[in-house]
C-alpha positions as a printed Julia matrix, in Angstrom:
349×3 Matrix{Float64}:
   0.14  -24.72  -28.97
  -2.65  -23.33  -26.75
  -4.76  -20.49  -28.09
  -3.29  -17.72  -25.89
   0.2   -18.6   -27.1
  -0.72  -18.22  -30.78
   1.7   -15.94  -32.63
   0.5   -12.69  -34.12
   0.9   -13.61  -37.75
  -0.03  -11.77  -40.92
  -3.64  -10.6   -41.08
  -5.61   -8.48  -43.49
  -6.65   -5.87  -40.96
  -9.17   -4.12  -43.18
 -11.12   -7.26  -44.09
 -10.76   -8.66  -40.58
 -12.25   -5.5   -39.07
 -15.21   -5.69  -41.47
 -15.87   -9.36  -40.72
 -14.97  -10.42  -37.2
 -14.55   -6.83  -36.0
 -18.15   -5.94  -36.86
 -20.1    -4.71  -33.77
 -22.54   -7.56  -34.4
 -19.69  -10.01  -33.64
 -18.75   -8.45  -30.3
 -20.47  -11.25  -28.38
 -18.57  -13.82  -30.43
 -15.21  -12.17  -29.8
 -15.97  -12.08  -26.08
 -16.8   -15.79  -26.0
 -13.64  -16.65  -27.94
 -11.41  -14.56  -25.64
 -12.88  -16.26  -22.59
 -12.06  -19.66  -24.08
  -8.54  -18.51  -24.84
  -8.1   -17.21  -21.27
  -9.06  -20.66  -19.98
  -6.83  -22.41  -22.58
  -9.86  -24.19  -24.04
  -9.92  -25.35  -27.68
 -11.48  -23.01  -30.23
 -13.82  -25.66  -31.62
 -17.48  -26.51  -31.43
 -20.49  -24.21  -31.34
 -21.12  -21.04  -29.37
 -24.72  -20.02  -28.93
 -26.31  -16.62  -28.43
 -29.87  -16.54  -27.15
 -32.24  -13.94  -28.6
 -29.83  -12.36  -31.13
 -30.6    -9.05  -32.79
 -31.01   -8.65  -36.53
 -27.58   -6.97  -36.61
 -25.95   -9.92  -34.88
 -27.57  -12.37  -37.32
 -26.45  -10.28  -40.29
 -22.87  -10.04  -38.95
 -22.68  -13.83  -38.53
 -23.97  -14.32  -42.09
 -21.29  -11.98  -43.52
 -18.6   -13.73  -41.49
 -19.55  -17.25  -42.6
 -20.73  -16.37  -46.1
 -24.06  -18.06  -45.43
 -27.03  -17.81  -43.12
 -26.18  -19.46  -39.77
 -29.61  -21.05  -39.47
 -33.0   -20.09  -38.13
 -34.51  -20.45  -34.72
 -34.67  -18.13  -31.77
 -30.97  -18.55  -30.89
 -27.86  -18.0   -32.99
 -25.31  -20.82  -33.21
 -21.84  -20.31  -34.72
 -19.26  -23.08  -34.99
 -15.77  -21.84  -34.18
 -14.24  -24.47  -36.49
 -16.14  -22.89  -39.36
 -14.99  -19.37  -38.49
 -11.38  -20.57  -38.26
 -11.66  -22.26  -41.66
 -13.14  -19.13  -43.3
 -10.37  -16.9   -41.94
  -7.61  -19.25  -43.08
  -9.1   -20.05  -46.49
  -9.87  -16.41  -47.33
  -6.41  -15.2   -46.33
  -7.9   -12.75  -43.81
  -5.94  -14.56  -41.06
  -3.8   -17.38  -42.47
  -2.81  -18.46  -38.95
  -6.38  -18.93  -37.88
  -8.92  -17.68  -35.35
  -6.68  -17.15  -32.32
  -4.34  -14.86  -34.24
  -7.32  -12.91  -35.59
  -8.76  -12.36  -32.1
  -5.42  -11.16  -30.74
  -5.04   -8.8   -33.71
  -8.47   -7.31  -33.01
  -8.54   -7.19  -29.21
  -4.96   -7.42  -27.96
  -2.95  -10.1   -26.14
  -4.82  -12.72  -24.14
  -3.59  -13.69  -20.68
  -4.25  -17.17  -19.37
  -6.39  -17.03  -16.25
  -4.09  -19.52  -14.56
  -1.15  -17.18  -15.16
  -3.16  -14.22  -13.87
  -4.16  -16.13  -10.74
  -0.56  -17.16  -10.13
   0.69  -13.59  -10.52
  -2.04  -12.32   -8.21
  -1.19  -14.95   -5.59
   2.49  -13.96   -5.8
   1.55  -10.29   -5.45
  -0.56  -10.99   -2.35
   2.27  -13.03   -0.86
   4.68  -10.14   -1.38
   2.12   -7.7     0.07
   2.51   -9.35    3.49
   6.29   -8.78    3.57
   6.0    -5.81    6.0
   3.93   -7.96    8.35
   6.47  -10.79    8.19
   9.27   -8.4     9.08
   7.33   -6.93   11.99
   6.49  -10.35   13.48
  10.11  -11.47   13.25
  11.11   -8.38   15.24
   8.22   -8.67   17.71
   7.58  -12.39   18.35
   4.69  -11.52   20.65
   2.78  -10.5    17.52
   3.37  -13.79   15.67
  -0.03  -15.32   16.44
  -1.76  -12.08   15.56
   0.15  -11.86   12.3
  -0.88  -15.38   11.33
  -4.5   -14.58   12.15
  -4.32  -11.47    9.97
  -3.07  -13.6     7.08
  -5.73  -16.3     7.23
  -8.76  -14.29    8.32
  -9.03  -12.31    5.09
  -9.18   -9.02    7.01
  -6.45   -7.36    4.94
  -8.13   -8.36    1.67
 -11.41   -6.9     2.87
  -9.74   -3.66    3.87
  -7.35   -3.23    0.93
  -8.88   -5.15   -2.03
  -5.68   -5.25   -4.11
  -2.08   -6.3    -3.3
  -0.54   -2.88   -3.87
  -2.94   -1.2    -1.44
  -2.48   -4.07    1.02
   1.31   -3.68    1.05
   1.0     0.07    1.71
  -1.53   -0.6     4.48
   0.65   -3.24    6.14
   3.74   -1.05    5.83
   1.98    1.71    7.78
   0.63   -0.81   10.28
   4.13   -2.16   10.93
   5.51    1.36   11.28
   2.91    2.23   13.92
   3.23   -1.0    15.91
   7.03   -0.79   16.01
   6.63    2.42   18.01
   4.21    0.96   20.57
   3.63    1.02   23.43
   4.6     4.65   24.02
   6.02    5.9    27.29
   5.07    8.5    28.3
   1.58    8.39   26.84
   0.73   10.74   23.97
  -2.45   11.74   22.19
  -3.49    9.46   19.36
  -3.5    12.27   16.73
  -0.03   13.44   17.83
   1.32    9.88   17.56
  -0.26    9.45   14.11
   1.21   12.74   12.9
   4.68   11.94   14.24
   4.81    8.31   13.12
   2.65    8.21    9.99
   2.74   11.82    8.81
  -1.02   12.3     9.15
  -2.82   13.26   12.36
  -5.99   11.58   11.08
  -4.35    8.34    9.94
  -5.69    6.43   12.96
  -9.16    7.97   13.05
 -11.93    5.49   13.85
 -13.22    3.61   10.84
 -10.11    3.85    8.66
  -8.53    0.58    7.45
  -5.24    1.53    9.11
  -6.91    2.21   12.47
  -8.68   -1.15   12.26
  -5.43   -3.05   11.74
  -3.32   -1.09   14.22
  -6.02   -1.32   16.9
  -6.1    -5.08   16.35
  -2.32   -5.2    16.7
  -2.42   -3.08   19.84
  -4.77   -5.57   21.5
  -2.45   -8.41   20.55
   0.55   -6.45   21.82
  -1.0    -5.58   25.19
  -3.31   -8.56   25.73
  -6.29   -6.22   25.98
  -9.51   -8.3    25.89
 -11.97   -8.29   23.0
 -14.97   -6.0    23.21
 -17.04   -3.43   21.36
 -17.99    0.2    21.59
 -16.24    3.56   21.69
 -15.17    3.24   25.33
 -13.6    -0.17   24.69
 -11.67    1.18   21.69
 -10.48    4.17   23.72
  -9.28    1.97   26.58
  -7.47   -0.38   24.19
  -5.61    2.53   22.59
  -4.73    3.86   26.02
  -3.22    0.51   27.05
  -0.53    1.15   24.43
  -0.06    4.75   25.58
  -2.27    6.37   22.95
  -4.82    8.73   24.44
  -8.07    9.68   22.73
  -9.57   11.07   25.93
  -7.41   11.35   29.04
 -10.29   12.36   31.33
 -12.92    9.67   30.78
 -10.71    6.8    31.93
 -10.49    6.67   35.74
  -9.41    4.36   38.57
 -10.76    4.14   42.11
  -8.16    4.08   44.91
  -7.88    4.13   48.68
  -4.85    4.66   50.89
  -2.41    5.82   48.21
  -0.11    8.8    48.69
   2.24   10.78   46.49
   0.2    13.79   45.28
  -1.53   16.54   47.29
  -4.97   15.15   46.4
  -4.03   11.58   47.32
  -2.38   12.7    50.54
  -5.54   14.56   51.56
  -7.86   11.64   50.65
  -5.72    9.12   52.51
  -5.46   11.38   55.52
  -9.25   11.52   55.75
  -9.75    7.84   54.95
 -11.73    8.62   51.79
 -11.49    6.95   48.36
  -9.96    8.93   45.51
 -10.65    8.83   41.78
  -7.64    9.36   39.52
  -7.96   10.21   35.83
  -5.66    8.94   33.12
  -4.57   12.55   32.54
  -3.4    12.83   36.16
  -1.57    9.52   36.01
   0.26   10.31   32.79
   1.21   13.83   33.9
   1.83   13.5    37.65
   1.85    9.88   38.82
   2.19    9.24   42.57
   5.68   10.08   43.83
   5.41    7.59   46.68
   5.27    3.84   46.07
   4.09    1.64   48.93
   5.79   -1.75   49.31
   2.44   -3.6    49.01
  -0.74   -2.66   47.11
  -3.98   -4.64   47.35
  -6.22   -4.97   44.28
  -9.93   -5.78   44.22
 -12.65   -5.89   41.55
 -15.78   -4.77   43.39
 -16.24   -1.15   44.58
 -18.19   -2.52   47.56
 -14.97   -4.09   48.84
 -13.19   -0.74   48.68
 -16.1     1.12   50.31
 -16.22   -1.44   53.13
 -12.47   -1.08   53.64
 -12.83    2.7    53.86
 -15.65    2.37   56.41
 -13.76   -0.22   58.43
 -10.18    1.1    58.45
 -10.47    4.76   57.43
  -7.07    6.51   57.32
  -5.39    3.29   58.48
  -6.49    1.31   55.42
  -3.56   -0.14   53.47
  -3.24    0.93   49.8
  -6.09   -0.51   47.74
  -7.01   -0.2    44.05
 -10.39   -1.2    42.63
 -10.66   -2.36   39.01
 -14.48   -2.35   38.93
 -14.58   -5.53   36.86
 -12.87   -4.47   33.65
  -9.5    -2.77   34.21
  -9.48    0.68   32.64
  -6.52    2.29   30.94
  -6.14    4.5    34.0
  -6.04    1.45   36.27
  -3.49   -0.31   34.09
  -1.36    2.84   33.92
  -1.36    3.13   37.7
  -0.6    -0.56   38.23
   2.26   -0.46   35.7
   3.69    2.57   37.48
   3.54    0.84   40.85
   4.92   -2.42   39.43
   7.82   -0.58   37.78
   8.63    0.98   41.14
   8.76   -2.44   42.81
   5.43   -2.45   44.61
   4.13   -5.93   45.41
   0.63   -6.32   43.95
  -1.77   -8.55   45.88
  -5.0    -9.41   44.09
  -8.26  -10.17   45.9
  -9.79  -12.91   43.74
 -13.47  -13.78   43.96
 -14.57  -17.37   43.14
 -14.8   -17.78   39.36
 -13.13  -14.41   38.65
 -10.9   -14.38   35.58
  -9.85  -10.72   35.61
  -6.83  -11.35   37.84
  -4.6   -13.26   35.41
  -5.65  -11.11   32.46
  -4.85   -7.9    34.36
  -1.48   -9.16   35.48
  -0.62   -9.99   31.83
  -1.52   -6.43   30.87
   0.64   -5.0    33.64
   3.81   -6.99   33.07
């Protein structure tokens, strides 16, 4: 029978407390418990470097003799077990005495197995989400193996709560029409600040949003804001803009197109009053110079043109989705080596 499985037999609690329960034996009890947790035999010596006078005296009372000189203190566990059995203090031996003094001992292997099971169960909300949204499957696997959840939550119970809230938020995304991020958090999670920057939940949901929309990796406050906006969550509806030429459908666009001038649309405008007119064909470019040249060359006769300025903004993606949903044909002007085209089209459709 391994030490942690030893039964709690009869012990003389008073004498046991005076002997092995002496404060000077605390180090010894700790060493014994650690051996029991690892299912190691309670035999052989344990050594304490630089013991105090109290620790030497406690060992002498326990063994009934001086444990020896020298700078360190060495106590043989076989000898302690024999003393406890022979004296009747603990007829069932050392393991029973330690359990009587300090409480049940759990095998570390059992503890590790229970912890592993608890962590496996903690990911249940994520498993359910990925089965419902297959487009998140790769992201879900990455979340499992990267250790991100463990770094954010630390223990299985907190991790399960975190992943439950993450799944709840992602099930409701993307939103249409767009809403403010605090309003979405309040409605979906019951806390307007649940998705504030820097919170564990915001970190996970933002990661899921990028997987859901295909938004590219990046850094910085503007990048985070644009990624949220791609899923219809607005932190700032005025900072995100898109440069256009030749579009109609609002008084401002009609005026700009009539004069052959470019127009800048904000995300706020696009989410509140998108263009009411959808042209059959819309050209897309990356460089503002292309759009400026088109304005100079064609003026009011220029066909509809949208400029992404390298990295498509949330406003640009919102406009392109609106046009795509209304059956506009999107023609992309691709420069040699440009990779934005395919990525943008994935974000649109």
